[in-house]
Amino acid sequence: MTNDRALADALRLAVDPPGGVNVDALRELTRADSEEDWDISAAAEHLGVSPHTLRYYERADLVVIPRDQAGHRRFDAPTVRRLVFLTRMRASGMPIADLRRYVDLVDAGADTIPDRLDLLLEHRDTLRSQIAQLQLALAATEYKLATYQEGPQP
Amino acid sequence: MTNDRALADALRLAVDPPGGVNVDALRELTRADSEEDWDISAAAEHLGVSPHTLRYYERADLVVIPRDQAGHRRFDAPTVRRLVFLTRMRASGMPIADLRRYVDLVDAGADTIPDRLDLLLEHRDTLRSQIAQLQLALAATEYKLATYQEGPQP
DNA sequence: GCTTGTCTTCGAGCGTGCTCGAACCCCTAG
DNA sequence: CTAGGGGTTCGAGCACGCTCGAAGACAAGC
């Protein structure tokens, strides 16, 4: 199914950064036959955030988290997918408020797609200029390192 | 003089980002024969920060700013060079506290160079992983854009 | 001399994004 | 039946980096 490939790719993009998502565990969770939802501590660990943060995201209306009959949060595959998206966007500096706008649009249905596109395009531009800026800072830092390391007294 | 080239290069690295430094003005200021120090509003404008922020940096002991006989801050070339460094490092996410550690080392003399190197190396690594992380986020964003744009209903 | 403008200090306030503590609930093991 | 170790809510607190406002000094121009 091409949608499954897409999901797998998207999840692969969520690998790597320090404290990042455990992709194998995610893949396990997203298998249709998996009955093993996560509790909050498992979800927090896999997503690389604290349980407090997950509750905070729920309180901030970024995500609706299903509960079991004891009232405990059950992190199923769709919930985790949204949280992967949220944590990735947060890690790249998108403010909570923008994220809420976005998920509101998602929840509002398919005819908000143009607005979502706008948001994403804007975020893409933000990311690009952030990257450019950091690369400048990196160059400046490496330059300074070089002056320290070659001439003893720069 | 190779040091002049080095300074010019360093200043060139300070160009570009939104709200960044005006390099021509900086070059003007750093010319040895220039008598034209900046006042706080000129400095703020050239550095792309607010006067409030400059006073805050001084209060935070990141920089000592000379005064004229009226008690007004005079931003001369060395001061501006330090502020260029500070604003660049801030823009790349180095916390104020780290910056203070660094400038304390600088002010403490040449035998703190190993410590400064450590700080810079650490910051370089931070920058590299930040860049890697942002590039992942960019890829994820572009992937999402692609799914929105090709298939109407992803 | 007076107004206007820009500077000064100082302390307080604010926005963001968590982070925590207290009090309570529920399930399971012993 | 009881103890322990999760979970829950709620509101409050915190760290960071500004950001601002009030009250006053000084210089230049009318």
GROMACS .gro file of C-alpha atoms (C1' of nucleotides) in nm:
model
  368
    1MET     CA    1   0.000   0.000   0.000
    2THR     CA    2   0.156   0.331  -0.103
    3ASN     CA    3   0.023   0.493   0.211
    4ASP     CA    4   0.216   0.251   0.425
    5ARG     CA    5   0.536   0.335   0.239
    6ALA     CA    6   0.465   0.700   0.296
    7LEU     CA    7   0.414   0.644   0.666
    8ALA     CA    8   0.729   0.441   0.691
    9ASP     CA    9   0.923   0.716   0.519
   10ALA     CA   10   0.776   0.979   0.743
   11LEU     CA   11   0.866   0.778   1.047
   12ARG     CA   12   1.217   0.727   0.919
   13LEU     CA   13   1.252   1.102   0.906
   14ALA     CA   14   1.183   1.103   1.276
   15VAL     CA   15   1.500   0.913   1.363
   16ASP     CA   16   1.831   1.030   1.489
   17PRO     CA   17   1.839   1.350   1.691
   18PRO     CA   18   1.951   1.323   2.052
   19GLY     CA   19   1.661   1.196   2.253
   20GLY     CA   20   1.478   1.116   1.934
   21VAL     CA   21   1.215   0.860   1.862
   22ASN     CA   22   1.285   0.492   1.869
   23VAL     CA   23   1.189   0.401   1.517
   24ASP     CA   24   1.178   0.027   1.565
   25ALA     CA   25   0.941   0.068   1.854
   26LEU     CA   26   0.733   0.307   1.651
   27ARG     CA   27   0.715   0.070   1.361
   28GLU     CA   28   0.607  -0.199   1.601
   29LEU     CA   29   0.336   0.026   1.738
   30THR     CA   30   0.211   0.127   1.397
   31ARG     CA   31   0.163  -0.228   1.279
   32ALA     CA   32  -0.206  -0.274   1.232
   33ASP     CA   33  -0.213  -0.594   1.437
   34SER     CA   34  -0.039  -0.443   1.734
   35GLU     CA   35  -0.249  -0.439   2.047
   36GLU     CA   36   0.025  -0.285   2.254
   37ASP     CA   37  -0.053   0.079   2.314
   38TRP     CA   38   0.191   0.271   2.529
   39ASP     CA   39   0.132   0.421   2.867
   40ILE     CA   40   0.254   0.771   2.936
   41SER     CA   41   0.597   0.674   3.058
   42ALA     CA   42   0.661   0.447   2.759
   43ALA     CA   43   0.540   0.716   2.520
   44ALA     CA   44   0.753   0.978   2.690
   45GLU     CA   45   1.059   0.761   2.667
   46HIS     CA   46   1.008   0.675   2.302
   47LEU     CA   47   0.937   1.034   2.209
   48GLY     CA   48   1.225   1.172   2.409
   49VAL     CA   49   1.017   1.407   2.620
   50SER     CA   50   0.891   1.396   2.976
   51PRO     CA   51   0.548   1.269   3.082
   52HIS     CA   52   0.486   1.621   3.210
   53THR     CA   53   0.541   1.754   2.862
   54LEU     CA   54   0.296   1.508   2.711
   55ARG     CA   55   0.028   1.610   2.959
   56TYR     CA   56   0.109   1.969   2.881
   57TYR     CA   57   0.059   1.913   2.509
   58GLU     CA   58  -0.274   1.755   2.577
   59ARG     CA   59  -0.374   2.045   2.801
   60ALA     CA   60  -0.265   2.282   2.526
   61ASP     CA   61  -0.512   2.110   2.292
   62LEU     CA   62  -0.241   1.986   2.060
   63VAL     CA   63  -0.363   1.629   2.080
   64VAL     CA   64  -0.650   1.426   2.218
   65ILE     CA   65  -0.522   1.122   2.401
   66PRO     CA   66  -0.757   0.827   2.447
   67ARG     CA   67  -0.804   0.683   2.794
   68ASP     CA   68  -0.857   0.335   2.930
   69GLN     CA   69  -1.135   0.257   3.176
   70ALA     CA   70  -0.910   0.366   3.464
   71GLY     CA   71  -0.872   0.709   3.309
   72HIS     CA   72  -0.509   0.645   3.216
   73ARG     CA   73  -0.382   0.775   2.884
   74ARG     CA   74  -0.338   0.513   2.613
   75PHE     CA   75  -0.096   0.614   2.340
   76ASP     CA   76  -0.214   0.437   2.028
   77ALA     CA   77  -0.061   0.462   1.682
   78PRO     CA   78  -0.250   0.769   1.553
   79THR     CA   79  -0.180   0.955   1.877
   80VAL     CA   80   0.186   0.870   1.863
   81ARG     CA   81   0.205   0.975   1.501
   82ARG     CA   82   0.066   1.313   1.588
   83LEU     CA   83   0.308   1.341   1.878
   84VAL     CA   84   0.598   1.250   1.654
   85PHE     CA   85   0.496   1.535   1.429
   86LEU     CA   86   0.451   1.770   1.722
   87THR     CA   87   0.781   1.692   1.888
   88ARG     CA   88   0.964   1.721   1.558
   89MET     CA   89   0.811   2.058   1.484
   90ARG     CA   90   0.881   2.175   1.839
   91ALA     CA   91   1.239   2.061   1.810
   92SER     CA   92   1.270   2.273   1.500
   93GLY     CA   93   1.141   2.577   1.681
   94MET     CA   94   0.778   2.598   1.577
   95PRO     CA   95   0.589   2.765   1.861
   96ILE     CA   96   0.308   2.586   2.041
   97ALA     CA   97   0.061   2.842   1.913
   98ASP     CA   98   0.146   2.766   1.549
   99LEU     CA   99   0.120   2.397   1.616
  100ARG     CA  100  -0.223   2.445   1.760
  101ARG     CA  101  -0.331   2.641   1.457
  102TYR     CA  102  -0.208   2.360   1.240
  103VAL     CA  103  -0.373   2.076   1.428
  104ASP     CA  104  -0.693   2.275   1.446
  105LEU     CA  105  -0.684   2.292   1.070
  106VAL     CA  106  -0.617   1.921   1.043
  107ASP     CA  107  -0.908   1.846   1.271
  108ALA     CA  108  -1.130   2.083   1.076
  109GLY     CA  109  -1.117   1.863   0.768
  110ALA     CA  110  -0.984   1.844   0.417
  111ASP     CA  111  -1.089   2.187   0.296
  112THR     CA  112  -0.835   2.353   0.524
  113ILE     CA  113  -0.552   2.201   0.323
  114PRO     CA  114  -0.459   2.530   0.155
  115ASP     CA  115  -0.416   2.694   0.494
  116ARG     CA  116  -0.207   2.404   0.615
  117LEU     CA  117   0.007   2.439   0.307
  118ASP     CA  118   0.060   2.805   0.387
  119LEU     CA  119   0.167   2.721   0.739
  120LEU     CA  120   0.404   2.453   0.622
  121LEU     CA  121   0.554   2.672   0.353
  122GLU     CA  122   0.611   2.944   0.606
  123HIS     CA  123   0.772   2.700   0.843
  124ARG     CA  124   0.989   2.567   0.564
  125ASP     CA  125   1.117   2.918   0.499
  126THR     CA  126   1.179   2.969   0.867
  127LEU     CA  127   1.376   2.646   0.880
  128ARG     CA  128   1.582   2.741   0.580
  129SER     CA  129   1.683   3.074   0.720
  130GLN     CA  130   1.751   2.920   1.059
  131ILE     CA  131   1.980   2.669   0.894
  132ALA     CA  132   2.156   2.942   0.698
  133GLN     CA  133   2.200   3.142   1.014
  134LEU     CA  134   2.339   2.849   1.208
  135GLN     CA  135   2.578   2.771   0.928
  136LEU     CA  136   2.708   3.126   0.949
  137ALA     CA  137   2.750   3.087   1.322
  138LEU     CA  138   2.928   2.759   1.266
  139ALA     CA  139   3.164   2.920   1.018
  140ALA     CA  140   3.235   3.202   1.262
  141THR     CA  141   3.299   2.955   1.539
  142GLU     CA  142   3.530   2.746   1.326
  143TYR     CA  143   3.710   3.058   1.216
  144LYS     CA  144   3.767   3.157   1.575
  145LEU     CA  145   3.884   2.808   1.658
  146ALA     CA  146   4.128   2.826   1.370
  147THR     CA  147   4.275   3.155   1.488
  148TYR     CA  148   4.320   3.010   1.837
  149GLN     CA  149   4.479   2.696   1.709
  150GLU     CA  150   4.719   2.821   1.446
  151GLY     CA  151   4.867   3.140   1.585
  152PRO     CA  152   4.926   3.113   1.959
  153GLN     CA  153   4.830   3.479   2.010
  154PRO     CA  154   4.550   3.585   1.774
  155MET     CA  155   4.866   4.300   0.827
  156THR     CA  156   4.727   3.950   0.855
  157ASN     CA  157   4.529   4.052   1.160
  158ASP     CA  158   4.339   4.308   0.960
  159ARG     CA  159   4.247   4.047   0.704
  160ALA     CA  160   4.135   3.824   0.984
  161LEU     CA  161   3.914   4.096   1.127
  162ALA     CA  162   3.769   4.174   0.789
  163ASP     CA  163   3.690   3.808   0.737
  164ALA     CA  164   3.535   3.781   1.078
  165LEU     CA  165   3.319   4.082   1.011
  166ARG     CA  166   3.215   3.944   0.677
  167LEU     CA  167   3.089   3.640   0.859
  168ALA     CA  168   2.861   3.872   1.049
  169VAL     CA  169   2.666   3.972   0.743
  170ASP     CA  170   2.339   3.852   0.610
  171PRO     CA  171   2.092   3.715   0.861
  172PRO     CA  172   1.767   3.908   0.897
  173GLY     CA  173   1.832   4.203   1.119
  174GLY     CA  174   2.203   4.140   1.094
  175VAL     CA  175   2.493   4.377   1.117
  176ASN     CA  176   2.561   4.644   0.863
  177VAL     CA  177   2.906   4.540   0.752
  178ASP     CA  178   2.998   4.859   0.570
  179ALA     CA  179   2.916   5.064   0.874
  180LEU     CA  180   3.115   4.823   1.086
  181ARG     CA  181   3.412   4.845   0.858
  182GLU     CA  182   3.389   5.222   0.878
  183LEU     CA  183   3.385   5.205   1.255
  184THR     CA  184   3.677   4.966   1.275
  185ARG     CA  185   3.904   5.185   1.067
  186ALA     CA  186   4.180   5.302   1.293
  187ASP     CA  187   4.133   5.665   1.197
  188SER     CA  188   3.763   5.670   1.266
  189GLU     CA  189   3.663   5.908   1.542
  190GLU     CA  190   3.295   5.830   1.507
  191ASP     CA  191   3.186   5.606   1.792
  192TRP     CA  192   2.822   5.510   1.798
  193ASP     CA  193   2.564   5.602   2.055
  194ILE     CA  194   2.331   5.338   2.187
  195SER     CA  195   2.063   5.380   1.926
  196ALA     CA  196   2.313   5.367   1.638
  197ALA     CA  197   2.478   5.062   1.785
  198ALA     CA  198   2.143   4.894   1.840
  199GLU     CA  199   2.041   4.961   1.483
  200HIS     CA  200   2.365   4.835   1.335
  201LEU     CA  201   2.364   4.526   1.552
  202GLY     CA  202   2.001   4.452   1.492
  203VAL     CA  203   1.899   4.449   1.857
  204SER     CA  204   1.720   4.696   2.080
  205PRO     CA  205   1.892   4.953   2.303
  206HIS     CA  206   1.728   4.773   2.592
  207THR     CA  207   1.908   4.456   2.494
  208LEU     CA  208   2.244   4.631   2.481
  209ARG     CA  209   2.196   4.771   2.829
  210TYR     CA  210   2.091   4.428   2.940
  211TYR     CA  211   2.411   4.274   2.803
  212GLU     CA  212   2.612   4.531   2.989
  213ARG     CA  213   2.418   4.465   3.309
  214ALA     CA  214   2.479   4.095   3.256
  215ASP     CA  215   2.854   4.166   3.254
  216LEU     CA  216   2.897   4.049   2.899
  217VAL     CA  217   3.067   4.371   2.796
  218VAL     CA  218   3.206   4.689   2.946
  219ILE     CA  219   3.086   4.990   2.752
  220PRO     CA  220   3.287   5.312   2.777
  221ARG     CA  221   3.106   5.635   2.862
  222ASP     CA  222   3.146   5.994   2.756
  223GLN     CA  223   3.160   6.275   3.008
  224ALA     CA  224   2.780   6.290   3.016
  225GLY     CA  225   2.761   5.925   3.121
  226HIS     CA  226   2.630   5.816   2.782
  227ARG     CA  227   2.756   5.489   2.637
  228ARG     CA  228   3.010   5.525   2.356
  229PHE     CA  229   3.029   5.221   2.131
  230ASP     CA  230   3.385   5.216   2.001
  231ALA     CA  231   3.535   4.953   1.772
  232PRO     CA  232   3.646   4.698   2.033
  233THR     CA  233   3.312   4.720   2.207
  234VAL     CA  234   3.126   4.673   1.884
  235ARG     CA  235   3.346   4.379   1.790
  236ARG     CA  236   3.263   4.211   2.115
  237LEU     CA  237   2.895   4.283   2.062
  238VAL     CA  238   2.909   4.141   1.712
  239PHE     CA  239   3.048   3.825   1.861
  240LEU     CA  240   2.788   3.824   2.137
  241THR     CA  241   2.490   3.881   1.912
  242ARG     CA  242   2.610   3.617   1.669
  243MET     CA  243   2.654   3.361   1.942
  244ARG     CA  244   2.317   3.453   2.089
  245ALA     CA  245   2.155   3.418   1.750
  246SER     CA  246   2.297   3.071   1.731
  247GLY     CA  247   2.149   2.977   2.063
  248MET     CA  248   2.439   3.009   2.305
  249PRO     CA  249   2.292   3.097   2.644
  250ILE     CA  250   2.388   3.418   2.819
  251ALA     CA  251   2.552   3.221   3.097
  252ASP     CA  252   2.789   3.048   2.855
  253LEU     CA  253   2.871   3.377   2.694
  254ARG     CA  254   2.958   3.523   3.028
  255ARG     CA  255   3.186   3.230   3.102
  256TYR     CA  256   3.356   3.287   2.772
  257VAL     CA  257   3.408   3.660   2.805
  258ASP     CA  258   3.528   3.612   3.162
  259LEU     CA  259   3.792   3.382   3.022
  260VAL     CA  260   3.885   3.632   2.756
  261ASP     CA  261   3.918   3.904   3.015
  262ALA     CA  262   4.121   3.677   3.238
  263GLY     CA  263   4.407   3.666   2.992
  264ALA     CA  264   4.589   3.442   2.750
  265ASP     CA  265   4.634   3.139   2.973
  266THR     CA  266   4.261   3.068   2.962
  267ILE     CA  267   4.284   2.991   2.593
  268PRO     CA  268   4.250   2.614   2.644
  269ASP     CA  269   3.925   2.671   2.833
  270ARG     CA  270   3.798   2.901   2.560
  271LEU     CA  271   3.884   2.637   2.305
  272ASP     CA  272   3.682   2.385   2.500
  273LEU     CA  273   3.383   2.618   2.508
  274LEU     CA  274   3.408   2.689   2.139
  275LEU     CA  275   3.446   2.323   2.049
  276GLU     CA  276   3.144   2.240   2.254
  277HIS     CA  277   2.947   2.514   2.088
  278ARG     CA  278   3.060   2.394   1.747
  279ASP     CA  279   2.925   2.051   1.824
  280THR     CA  280   2.601   2.202   1.946
  281LEU     CA  281   2.571   2.398   1.625
  282ARG     CA  282   2.640   2.094   1.413
  283SER     CA  283   2.374   1.888   1.579
  284GLN     CA  284   2.130   2.177   1.567
  285ILE     CA  285   2.189   2.206   1.196
  286ALA     CA  286   2.147   1.833   1.147
  287GLN     CA  287   1.826   1.844   1.345
  288LEU     CA  288   1.687   2.136   1.148
  289GLN     CA  289   1.774   1.966   0.824
  290LEU     CA  290   1.575   1.665   0.935
  291ALA     CA  291   1.284   1.890   1.023
  292LEU     CA  292   1.317   2.057   0.686
  293ALA     CA  293   1.310   1.722   0.512
  294ALA     CA  294   1.005   1.619   0.709
  295THR     CA  295   0.832   1.945   0.626
  296GLU     CA  296   0.912   1.914   0.260
  297TYR     CA  297   0.792   1.558   0.262
  298LYS     CA  298   0.463   1.666   0.413
  299LEU     CA  299   0.433   1.944   0.158
  300ALA     CA  300   0.493   1.694  -0.117
  301THR     CA  301   0.221   1.462   0.006
  302TYR     CA  302  -0.020   1.753   0.024
  303GLN     CA  303   0.067   1.874  -0.319
  304GLU     CA  304   0.078   1.555  -0.523
  305GLY     CA  305  -0.201   1.341  -0.391
  306PRO     CA  306  -0.506   1.551  -0.309
  307GLN     CA  307  -0.595   1.327  -0.012
  308PRO     CA  308  -0.285   1.199   0.167
  309DG     C1'  309   1.526   8.033   3.038
  310DC     C1'  310   1.254   7.669   2.851
  311DT     C1'  311   1.132   7.290   2.566
  312DT     C1'  312   1.251   6.881   2.340
  313DG     C1'  313   1.492   6.482   2.278
  314DT     C1'  314   1.796   6.134   2.397
  315DC     C1'  315   2.026   5.942   2.714
  316DT     C1'  316   2.069   5.739   3.218
  317DT     C1'  317   1.938   5.381   3.624
  318DC     C1'  318   1.648   5.078   3.858
  319DG     C1'  319   1.328   4.751   3.942
  320DA     C1'  320   0.945   4.520   3.784
  321DG     C1'  321   0.680   4.263   3.442
  322DC     C1'  322   0.608   3.942   3.069
  323DG     C1'  323   0.578   3.550   2.728
  324DT     C1'  324   0.713   3.091   2.640
  325DG     C1'  325   0.756   2.636   2.756
  326DC     C1'  326   0.797   2.363   3.055
  327DT     C1'  327   0.845   2.157   3.552
  328DC     C1'  328   0.687   2.046   3.982
  329DG     C1'  329   0.418   1.931   4.413
  330DA     C1'  330   0.014   1.798   4.647
  331DA     C1'  331  -0.372   1.532   4.687
  332DC     C1'  332  -0.602   1.169   4.516
  333DC     C1'  333  -0.726   0.720   4.238
  334DC     C1'  334  -0.661   0.259   4.081
  335DC     C1'  335  -0.442  -0.192   4.006
  336DT     C1'  336  -0.153  -0.564   4.150
  337DA     C1'  337   0.139  -0.850   4.453
  338DG     C1'  338   0.216  -1.033   4.889
  339DC     C1'  339  -0.632  -0.617   5.351
  340DT     C1'  340  -0.261  -0.352   5.285
  341DA     C1'  341   0.138  -0.152   5.070
  342DG     C1'  342   0.354   0.012   4.661
  343DG     C1'  343   0.389   0.201   4.234
  344DG     C1'  344   0.216   0.357   3.872
  345DG     C1'  345  -0.143   0.689   3.700
  346DT     C1'  346  -0.465   1.137   3.742
  347DT     C1'  347  -0.580   1.675   3.802
  348DC     C1'  348  -0.489   2.128   3.925
  349DG     C1'  349  -0.262   2.526   4.002
  350DA     C1'  350   0.160   2.727   4.096
  351DG     C1'  351   0.647   2.809   4.015
  352DC     C1'  352   1.058   2.861   3.744
  353DA     C1'  353   1.433   2.981   3.399
  354DC     C1'  354   1.539   3.243   3.036
  355DG     C1'  355   1.580   3.651   2.777
  356DC     C1'  356   1.426   4.015   2.715
  357DT     C1'  357   1.099   4.443   2.753
  358DC     C1'  358   0.917   4.818   2.965
  359DG     C1'  359   0.805   5.228   3.256
  360DA     C1'  360   0.911   5.581   3.573
  361DA     C1'  361   1.198   5.938   3.714
  362DG     C1'  362   1.574   6.206   3.631
  363DA     C1'  363   2.025   6.425   3.389
  364DC     C1'  364   2.212   6.671   3.023
  365DA     C1'  365   2.276   6.919   2.553
  366DA     C1'  366   2.097   7.178   2.166
  367DG     C1'  367   1.784   7.492   1.965
  368DC     C1'  368   1.438   7.854   2.002
   0.00000   0.00000   0.00000
